[in-house]
Amino acid sequence: MRMKEGLIFEKTVSGRRGYTLPALDVPEVSAQELIPQRYLREREHQLPEMSEGEVVRHYTRLSTQNFGVDLGFYPLGSCTMKYNPKINEDLANLPGFLHLHPLQPESLSQGALRLMYELAEMLGEIAGMNRVTLQPAAGAHGELAGLLMMRAYHEKQGNPRKHVLIPDSAHGTNPASAVIAGYSVQAIRSNKSGLVDLEDLKRHVNEDCAGFMLTNPNTLGLFERDILQIQKILHEAGGLLYLDGANLNAFLDLCRPGDMGFDVVHFNLHKTFTVPHGGGGPGAGALGVGERLVPFLPVPTVERDGERFYFDYDHPDSIGRLHGFYGNFGNLVRAYSYVRRMGAPGLEEVSRNAILNANYVRKRLEGFYPIPYNRPCMHEVVLSAKRFRNKGVHAWDIAKRLIDFGIHPPTVNFPLVVDEAIMIEPTETESKETLDHFCDAMIAIAKEIEENPEKVKGAPLTTAISRLDETKAVKDLDVRWNPLS
């Protein structure tokens, strides 16, 4: 049953109580006698007044109006959140980890330091990078760290350079990070195959180019097959190659960025390595670097001396500290748990299944939705809703209609190089039955658009609230604790 749930303050009934304190068995003393006047409130508190049952029902109903990966298919995939094994939560909540204090002495934090050291080693091996820092608090934070290290490296060479190259299919955080790091941005065109246009790249690479930020596989789900030629073009001009690791789920233990010539790669631990994420964090944007960038790593680094682990601040060329302490530690525990449980064979299976599932979806839907770059893809496939525009239906309408089938809306209108884009990333954990349910829903919606487009344009039809003014909902928040005050 779906119904609109009012605010808890709208349900209040004066005098109703959810909990009653026992009678005093000590002499009563007024708050004024115990607390200085300046700390006392000037007016009565305004808490809602409800019975326990009413409170439980209110919050239980609210909880059913949310949608998450534990409830149904989430075609945003690792881009936002793939399935997170619950054992990761159990381990992150072990008392020895949960009650750690960030100012605890190194001698009392050896287990945590060892975990961070070993996680960095494992990520370095996975990506083929010399060193890894776990400090960045999110993927974009990792991007900024990588670019600041890139700048520090070029300054050490005597020329900080002026601009960073970014493909026209890049994630929006890439140009933002480059600008914050002090660079101007130049876009590199995609060619007819949806890959980096090498001739356009050559026209932009020169002695002012600090580096190239590339996502591989790219946001069309396609592997940049000219990657070795791309790294050669960059390196011969003295530039560096940066990998946006948002799509790393596609080639765990199949190939390594370091072997492709990347100098920097950030890991979205809150994506590929099953750390819960959404609603703004917390994330974890670990960053791996090749040998030439090691001197510029953020401090402190975690080092090992025999069986002892310690923080090392002695890095004179470091870009400095990036985080209040040393990263979002609970997330590091979750990622560590995931990598240790999976092992190399398990990680390889993750990527193979993610690729298989994306291509299964591609083949089932290719007769119903245009696929601009329709060839074997990696872990995601990008459809287009352009053909439905003459019916007044857009990609976001299809995404909204999927909610009525119990499916979370996918990413739409991205990447920008595809008109009316619908990006599907099923990930490795979904069964054939789930994928078939999704594909059946997409096919049913395509038929609905032909027969009754208004139905799709009015979706969702089964939720407590249908269409919102999305801009107003995001930018004009009303988060007062008491709307009646």
Coordinates of C-alpha atoms in Angstrom, one line a residue:
M1 CA 0.0 0.0 0.0
R2 CA 1.4 3.4 -1.0
M3 CA 0.2 6.6 0.5
K4 CA 1.6 10.0 1.2
E5 CA 3.3 10.1 4.6
G6 CA 2.9 13.4 6.4
L7 CA 5.6 15.0 8.6
I8 CA 5.9 13.7 12.1
F9 CA 5.0 17.2 13.4
E10 CA 1.8 17.1 11.5
K11 CA 0.8 14.0 13.4
T12 CA 1.4 15.3 16.9
V13 CA -1.4 15.3 19.5
S14 CA -0.9 17.3 22.6
G15 CA -0.3 15.2 25.7
R16 CA 0.3 11.9 23.8
R17 CA 3.4 10.1 25.0
G18 CA 5.6 7.3 23.5
Y19 CA 7.6 6.8 26.7
T20 CA 7.0 7.7 30.4
L21 CA 9.8 8.0 32.9
P22 CA 9.5 6.2 36.2
A23 CA 8.6 8.2 39.3
L24 CA 11.5 9.9 41.0
D25 CA 13.1 8.1 43.9
V26 CA 15.4 11.1 44.7
P27 CA 14.6 14.7 45.7
E28 CA 13.5 16.8 42.7
V29 CA 15.9 19.6 41.7
S30 CA 15.0 22.2 39.1
A31 CA 17.2 22.6 36.0
Q32 CA 17.7 26.3 37.0
E33 CA 19.5 25.2 40.1
L34 CA 21.9 22.9 38.3
I35 CA 22.6 24.6 34.9
P36 CA 23.8 28.2 34.4
Q37 CA 21.0 30.5 33.0
R38 CA 22.9 31.2 29.8
Y39 CA 22.7 27.5 28.8
L40 CA 18.9 27.2 29.5
R41 CA 16.4 27.4 26.6
E42 CA 14.2 30.5 26.6
R43 CA 11.0 28.7 25.5
E44 CA 9.5 25.3 25.8
H45 CA 10.9 22.6 23.5
Q46 CA 8.7 21.6 20.5
L47 CA 9.1 17.9 20.1
P48 CA 6.4 15.8 18.4
E49 CA 3.9 14.1 20.8
M50 CA 3.0 10.6 19.6
S51 CA 2.6 7.1 21.0
E52 CA 5.3 4.5 20.5
G53 CA 3.2 2.6 18.0
E54 CA 2.6 5.7 15.9
V55 CA 6.3 6.6 15.8
V56 CA 7.2 3.0 14.8
R57 CA 4.6 3.0 12.0
H58 CA 5.6 6.4 10.7
Y59 CA 9.3 5.5 10.3
T60 CA 8.5 2.1 9.0
R61 CA 6.3 3.5 6.3
L62 CA 9.0 6.0 5.4
S63 CA 11.6 3.3 5.1
T64 CA 9.5 1.5 2.5
Q65 CA 9.4 4.6 0.3
N66 CA 13.1 4.4 -0.4
F67 CA 14.8 2.2 -3.0
G68 CA 18.3 0.7 -2.7
V69 CA 20.4 -2.2 -4.1
D70 CA 19.1 -4.4 -1.2
L71 CA 15.5 -4.0 -2.5
G72 CA 15.8 -4.4 -6.3
F73 CA 17.8 -4.1 -9.5
Y74 CA 20.0 -1.0 -9.7
P75 CA 21.2 -0.5 -13.3
L76 CA 23.4 2.4 -12.2
G77 CA 25.8 -0.5 -11.3
S78 CA 29.2 0.2 -9.9
C79 CA 28.9 3.7 -11.2
T80 CA 27.0 4.4 -8.0
M81 CA 26.7 1.2 -6.0
K82 CA 27.0 -2.4 -6.8
Y83 CA 26.0 -5.1 -4.4
N84 CA 27.9 -4.9 -1.1
P85 CA 28.5 -8.3 0.7
K86 CA 27.2 -8.0 4.2
I87 CA 30.3 -9.6 5.7
N88 CA 32.1 -6.3 4.9
E89 CA 29.8 -4.5 7.3
D90 CA 30.4 -7.1 10.0
L91 CA 34.2 -6.7 9.7
A92 CA 34.1 -2.9 9.6
N93 CA 32.0 -3.1 12.8
L94 CA 34.4 -5.3 14.8
P95 CA 35.0 -3.4 18.1
G96 CA 38.8 -3.2 17.4
F97 CA 38.1 -1.2 14.3
L98 CA 34.9 0.5 15.3
H99 CA 36.3 2.1 18.5
L100 CA 39.7 3.2 17.1
H101 CA 40.4 6.8 17.8
P102 CA 42.2 8.7 15.1
L103 CA 44.7 10.2 17.6
Q104 CA 45.5 6.8 19.1
P105 CA 49.3 6.2 19.3
E106 CA 50.9 4.1 16.5
S107 CA 51.9 1.5 19.1
L108 CA 48.1 0.9 19.8
S109 CA 47.1 1.1 16.1
Q110 CA 49.3 -1.6 14.6
G111 CA 46.4 -3.7 13.3
A112 CA 44.8 -0.7 11.5
L113 CA 48.2 0.4 10.1
R114 CA 48.9 -3.1 8.8
L115 CA 45.4 -3.2 7.2
M116 CA 46.1 0.1 5.4
Y117 CA 49.6 -1.0 4.3
E118 CA 48.4 -4.3 3.0
L119 CA 45.3 -2.7 1.2
A120 CA 47.6 -0.2 -0.5
E121 CA 49.9 -3.1 -1.6
M122 CA 47.0 -5.1 -3.0
L123 CA 45.6 -2.1 -4.9
G124 CA 49.0 -1.4 -6.3
E125 CA 49.2 -4.9 -7.6
I126 CA 45.7 -4.8 -9.1
A127 CA 46.5 -1.6 -11.0
G128 CA 50.2 -2.2 -11.7
M129 CA 51.2 1.0 -9.8
N130 CA 54.3 1.5 -7.6
R131 CA 52.6 3.1 -4.6
V132 CA 49.0 3.8 -3.4
T133 CA 47.7 6.5 -1.0
L134 CA 44.4 5.8 0.8
Q135 CA 43.8 9.4 1.9
P136 CA 41.5 10.8 -0.7
A137 CA 37.9 10.9 0.7
A138 CA 36.2 10.3 -2.7
G139 CA 36.8 9.8 -6.4
A140 CA 36.9 13.5 -7.2
H141 CA 39.2 14.1 -4.2
G142 CA 41.5 11.4 -5.7
E143 CA 41.4 13.2 -9.1
L144 CA 42.4 16.5 -7.4
A145 CA 45.2 14.7 -5.6
G146 CA 46.5 13.2 -8.8
L147 CA 46.4 16.5 -10.6
L148 CA 48.2 18.3 -7.8
M149 CA 50.9 15.6 -7.9
M150 CA 51.0 16.0 -11.7
R151 CA 51.5 19.8 -11.2
A152 CA 54.2 19.2 -8.5
Y153 CA 56.0 16.8 -10.9
H154 CA 56.1 19.3 -13.7
E155 CA 57.1 22.1 -11.4
K156 CA 60.0 20.0 -10.3
Q157 CA 61.0 19.6 -14.0
G158 CA 61.0 23.4 -14.2
N159 CA 57.7 24.0 -16.0
P160 CA 54.2 23.5 -14.4
R161 CA 52.6 23.5 -17.9
K162 CA 49.2 25.1 -18.6
H163 CA 46.5 22.7 -19.7
V164 CA 45.0 19.3 -19.2
L165 CA 43.4 17.3 -22.0
I166 CA 40.0 15.6 -21.4
P167 CA 37.8 13.6 -23.8
D168 CA 34.4 14.9 -24.7
S169 CA 32.9 11.8 -23.1
A170 CA 34.6 12.4 -19.8
H171 CA 33.0 12.4 -16.3
G172 CA 32.0 15.9 -15.2
T173 CA 34.4 15.8 -12.3
N174 CA 37.4 15.6 -14.6
P175 CA 37.4 19.2 -15.9
A176 CA 36.3 20.5 -12.5
S177 CA 39.3 18.8 -10.8
A178 CA 41.7 20.1 -13.4
V179 CA 40.5 23.7 -13.0
I180 CA 40.7 23.5 -9.2
A181 CA 44.3 22.2 -9.7
G182 CA 45.1 25.4 -11.7
Y183 CA 44.9 24.1 -15.2
S184 CA 42.9 25.1 -18.2
V185 CA 41.0 22.3 -20.0
Q186 CA 41.0 21.3 -23.6
A187 CA 38.5 18.8 -24.9
I188 CA 39.5 15.9 -27.2
R189 CA 36.9 14.7 -29.7
S190 CA 35.6 11.1 -29.9
N191 CA 35.8 9.5 -33.3
K192 CA 33.1 7.6 -35.1
S193 CA 33.8 4.5 -33.1
G194 CA 33.3 6.3 -29.8
L195 CA 37.0 6.2 -29.0
V196 CA 39.6 9.0 -28.6
D197 CA 40.3 10.7 -31.9
L198 CA 44.1 10.2 -32.2
E199 CA 44.5 13.0 -34.8
D200 CA 42.7 15.4 -32.5
L201 CA 44.8 14.3 -29.6
K202 CA 48.0 14.9 -31.6
R203 CA 46.9 18.4 -32.5
H204 CA 46.5 19.3 -28.8
V205 CA 49.6 17.6 -27.3
N206 CA 52.5 20.0 -26.9
E207 CA 55.0 21.3 -24.3
D208 CA 52.2 23.1 -22.5
C209 CA 50.2 19.9 -22.0
A210 CA 50.4 18.6 -18.4
G211 CA 48.5 15.4 -19.0
F212 CA 45.5 13.6 -20.4
M213 CA 42.7 12.4 -18.1
L214 CA 41.1 9.3 -19.6
T215 CA 38.4 6.9 -18.5
N216 CA 39.1 3.3 -19.7
P217 CA 36.8 1.6 -20.6
N218 CA 35.2 4.9 -21.5
T219 CA 31.8 6.2 -20.6
L220 CA 30.3 4.5 -23.6
G221 CA 31.5 1.2 -22.2
L222 CA 34.1 0.8 -24.9
F223 CA 37.7 -0.2 -24.3
E224 CA 40.2 2.4 -25.7
R225 CA 42.0 -0.1 -28.0
D226 CA 44.6 2.6 -29.0
I227 CA 45.7 3.1 -25.4
L228 CA 49.3 2.1 -26.0
Q229 CA 49.5 4.7 -28.9
I230 CA 47.8 7.3 -26.7
Q231 CA 50.4 6.8 -23.9
K232 CA 53.2 7.1 -26.4
I233 CA 51.9 10.3 -27.8
L234 CA 51.6 11.8 -24.3
H235 CA 54.9 10.6 -22.9
E236 CA 57.0 11.6 -25.9
A237 CA 55.7 15.2 -25.3
G238 CA 56.5 15.0 -21.6
G239 CA 52.9 14.8 -20.5
L240 CA 51.4 12.3 -18.0
L241 CA 48.5 9.9 -18.4
Y242 CA 45.8 9.8 -15.8
L243 CA 43.2 7.1 -15.5
D244 CA 39.7 7.9 -14.1
G245 CA 39.2 4.6 -12.3
A246 CA 35.4 4.9 -12.2
N247 CA 35.1 1.9 -14.6
L248 CA 37.7 -0.3 -13.1
N249 CA 35.0 -2.9 -12.5
A250 CA 35.4 -3.9 -16.1
F251 CA 39.0 -5.3 -16.0
L252 CA 39.9 -6.5 -12.5
D253 CA 42.7 -8.9 -12.9
L254 CA 42.2 -8.9 -16.7
C255 CA 44.6 -6.1 -17.4
R256 CA 46.3 -3.4 -15.5
P257 CA 46.4 0.4 -16.0
G258 CA 50.1 0.5 -15.1
D259 CA 50.9 -1.9 -18.0
M260 CA 48.9 0.4 -20.3
G261 CA 51.3 3.3 -19.5
F262 CA 49.1 5.2 -17.0
D263 CA 51.0 7.3 -14.5
V264 CA 48.1 7.9 -12.1
V265 CA 44.9 6.0 -11.4
H266 CA 42.3 6.6 -8.8
F267 CA 40.2 3.8 -7.3
N268 CA 36.6 4.4 -6.3
L269 CA 36.6 2.0 -3.4
H270 CA 33.0 3.0 -2.9
K271 CA 32.2 1.5 -6.3
T272 CA 34.4 -1.2 -7.5
F273 CA 35.4 -2.5 -4.1
T274 CA 31.9 -2.8 -2.6
V275 CA 31.9 0.0 -0.1
P276 CA 28.4 1.4 0.3
H277 CA 28.0 4.8 -1.2
G278 CA 25.2 7.2 -2.1
G279 CA 23.7 10.4 -1.0
G280 CA 27.0 12.1 -0.9
G281 CA 29.3 9.7 0.8
P282 CA 31.4 8.8 2.6
G283 CA 33.5 7.4 -0.2
A284 CA 37.1 6.5 -0.6
G285 CA 39.2 7.6 -3.6
A286 CA 42.5 5.7 -3.2
L287 CA 45.2 6.9 -5.7
G288 CA 47.9 4.8 -7.3
V289 CA 51.0 6.4 -9.0
G290 CA 53.9 5.3 -11.1
E291 CA 57.5 5.6 -9.9
R292 CA 58.1 9.2 -11.1
L293 CA 55.2 10.5 -9.0
V294 CA 56.0 8.6 -5.8
P295 CA 58.0 11.6 -4.2
F296 CA 54.8 13.8 -4.4
L297 CA 52.4 11.5 -2.5
P298 CA 50.4 13.1 0.2
V299 CA 51.7 12.7 3.8
P300 CA 51.7 10.8 5.9
T301 CA 52.5 7.5 4.1
V302 CA 52.1 4.2 5.9
E303 CA 55.4 2.4 6.0
R304 CA 56.7 -0.9 7.3
D305 CA 59.8 -1.7 9.3
G306 CA 59.9 -5.4 9.9
E307 CA 56.8 -6.2 11.9
R308 CA 56.2 -2.5 12.9
F309 CA 54.0 -0.2 10.9
Y310 CA 54.2 3.6 11.1
F311 CA 53.3 7.0 9.6
D312 CA 56.1 8.7 7.6
Y313 CA 56.0 12.4 7.2
D314 CA 59.5 12.8 5.7
H315 CA 58.6 13.5 2.1
P316 CA 60.0 16.9 1.2
D317 CA 58.3 17.0 -2.2
S318 CA 54.9 15.9 -1.0
I319 CA 51.8 17.8 -2.0
G320 CA 50.9 17.7 1.8
R321 CA 48.0 16.3 3.7
L322 CA 44.7 15.8 2.0
H323 CA 42.5 14.5 4.9
G324 CA 42.0 15.3 8.5
F325 CA 43.5 12.0 9.4
Y326 CA 44.2 9.1 7.0
G327 CA 41.1 8.5 4.9
N328 CA 37.7 7.1 5.8
F329 CA 39.0 4.1 7.7
G330 CA 35.8 2.1 7.9
N331 CA 35.6 2.1 4.1
L332 CA 39.1 0.9 3.9
V333 CA 38.2 -2.1 6.1
R334 CA 35.3 -2.9 3.8
A335 CA 37.5 -2.8 0.7
Y336 CA 40.2 -4.9 2.4
S337 CA 37.6 -7.5 3.3
Y338 CA 36.3 -7.6 -0.3
V339 CA 39.7 -8.0 -1.9
R340 CA 40.9 -10.7 0.6
R341 CA 37.6 -12.7 0.2
M342 CA 37.6 -12.6 -3.6
G343 CA 41.3 -13.1 -4.3
A344 CA 42.7 -12.8 -7.8
P345 CA 40.4 -15.5 -9.3
G346 CA 37.3 -14.0 -7.8
L347 CA 38.2 -10.5 -9.0
E348 CA 38.7 -11.8 -12.5
E349 CA 35.3 -13.5 -12.4
V350 CA 33.8 -10.2 -11.3
S351 CA 34.9 -8.4 -14.4
R352 CA 34.1 -11.3 -16.7
N353 CA 30.5 -11.6 -15.4
A354 CA 30.0 -7.8 -15.4
I355 CA 31.1 -7.7 -19.1
L356 CA 28.9 -10.8 -19.9
N357 CA 25.9 -9.2 -18.3
A358 CA 26.2 -5.9 -20.1
N359 CA 26.5 -7.6 -23.4
Y360 CA 23.5 -9.8 -22.7
V361 CA 21.4 -6.7 -22.1
R362 CA 22.9 -5.1 -25.2
K363 CA 21.8 -8.0 -27.4
R364 CA 18.3 -8.3 -25.9
L365 CA 17.5 -4.6 -26.3
E366 CA 19.2 -3.8 -29.6
G367 CA 16.0 -4.4 -31.6
F368 CA 14.0 -2.0 -29.4
Y369 CA 16.4 0.9 -28.6
P370 CA 19.1 2.4 -30.9
I371 CA 22.6 1.7 -29.6
P372 CA 24.8 4.3 -31.3
Y373 CA 28.0 2.3 -30.8
N374 CA 26.7 -1.2 -31.0
R375 CA 29.6 -3.5 -30.7
P376 CA 30.8 -5.8 -27.9
C377 CA 31.1 -3.5 -24.8
M378 CA 32.7 -3.8 -21.5
H379 CA 30.7 -3.6 -18.2
E380 CA 28.1 -1.1 -19.4
V381 CA 26.1 -0.3 -22.5
V382 CA 24.6 3.0 -23.6
L383 CA 21.3 3.1 -25.4
S384 CA 19.5 6.1 -26.9
A385 CA 15.9 7.2 -26.6
K386 CA 16.1 9.6 -29.5
R387 CA 13.7 7.6 -31.7
F388 CA 10.9 8.3 -29.2
R389 CA 11.3 12.0 -29.2
N390 CA 8.5 12.4 -31.9
K391 CA 6.1 10.9 -29.3
G392 CA 7.2 13.5 -26.8
V393 CA 9.0 10.9 -24.7
H394 CA 12.5 11.4 -23.4
A395 CA 15.1 9.3 -21.7
W396 CA 14.1 10.5 -18.3
D397 CA 10.5 9.4 -18.9
I398 CA 11.7 5.9 -19.6
A399 CA 13.8 6.0 -16.4
K400 CA 10.7 7.1 -14.4
R401 CA 8.5 4.4 -15.9
L402 CA 11.0 1.7 -14.8
I403 CA 10.2 2.6 -11.2
D404 CA 6.7 1.1 -11.7
F405 CA 8.4 -2.2 -12.6
G406 CA 10.4 -2.2 -9.4
I407 CA 13.6 -1.1 -11.0
H408 CA 15.8 1.9 -10.0
P409 CA 16.2 4.5 -12.8
P410 CA 19.5 4.2 -14.7
T411 CA 21.7 7.1 -15.6
V412 CA 20.2 9.2 -18.4
N413 CA 21.5 12.0 -20.7
F414 CA 25.1 10.9 -20.0
P415 CA 27.6 10.5 -21.7
L416 CA 26.9 13.8 -23.5
V417 CA 28.1 12.5 -26.8
V418 CA 24.9 10.3 -27.1
D419 CA 21.6 12.1 -27.6
E420 CA 19.0 11.0 -25.1
A421 CA 21.4 8.6 -23.5
I422 CA 20.4 5.7 -21.2
M423 CA 23.4 4.1 -19.6
I424 CA 22.9 0.5 -18.3
E425 CA 25.5 -1.1 -16.0
P426 CA 24.1 -4.4 -14.6
T427 CA 27.3 -5.4 -12.7
E428 CA 28.4 -9.0 -12.0
T429 CA 26.0 -10.0 -9.3
E430 CA 22.7 -10.0 -11.1
S431 CA 21.1 -13.2 -12.2
K432 CA 19.8 -14.0 -15.7
E433 CA 16.2 -13.8 -14.3
T434 CA 16.8 -10.3 -13.0
L435 CA 18.4 -9.2 -16.3
D436 CA 15.4 -10.7 -18.2
H437 CA 13.0 -8.9 -15.9
F438 CA 14.8 -5.6 -16.7
C439 CA 14.9 -6.2 -20.4
D440 CA 11.3 -7.3 -20.5
A441 CA 10.4 -4.0 -18.7
M442 CA 12.4 -2.0 -21.2
I443 CA 10.7 -3.7 -24.1
A444 CA 7.3 -3.2 -22.6
I445 CA 8.0 0.5 -22.1
A446 CA 9.1 0.8 -25.8
K447 CA 5.8 -0.7 -26.8
E448 CA 3.8 1.5 -24.4
I449 CA 5.5 4.6 -26.0
E450 CA 4.1 3.6 -29.4
E451 CA 0.6 2.9 -28.0
N452 CA 0.1 5.2 -25.1
P453 CA 3.0 7.7 -24.7
E454 CA 1.1 9.7 -22.1
K455 CA 1.3 6.8 -19.7
V456 CA 5.1 6.8 -19.9
K457 CA 5.3 10.6 -19.6
G458 CA 3.2 10.5 -16.4
A459 CA 5.2 7.8 -14.7
P460 CA 5.9 6.7 -12.0
L461 CA 2.3 5.7 -11.4
T462 CA 2.6 3.4 -8.4
T463 CA 4.6 5.6 -6.0
A464 CA 3.3 7.7 -3.1
I465 CA 4.6 10.8 -5.0
S466 CA 4.9 10.9 -8.8
R467 CA 6.8 13.6 -10.6
L468 CA 8.7 16.3 -8.6
D469 CA 10.1 19.5 -9.7
E470 CA 13.6 18.0 -9.6
T471 CA 15.5 21.3 -9.7
K472 CA 13.4 22.8 -6.9
A473 CA 13.6 19.6 -4.9
V474 CA 17.4 19.6 -4.9
K475 CA 18.0 23.4 -4.7
D476 CA 15.2 24.6 -2.5
L477 CA 15.4 22.2 0.4
D478 CA 13.2 22.6 3.5
V479 CA 15.1 20.8 6.2
R480 CA 13.9 22.7 9.3
W481 CA 13.6 20.3 12.2
N482 CA 10.1 21.7 13.1
P483 CA 8.1 23.1 10.2
L484 CA 5.5 24.5 12.6
S485 CA 8.0 26.8 14.4

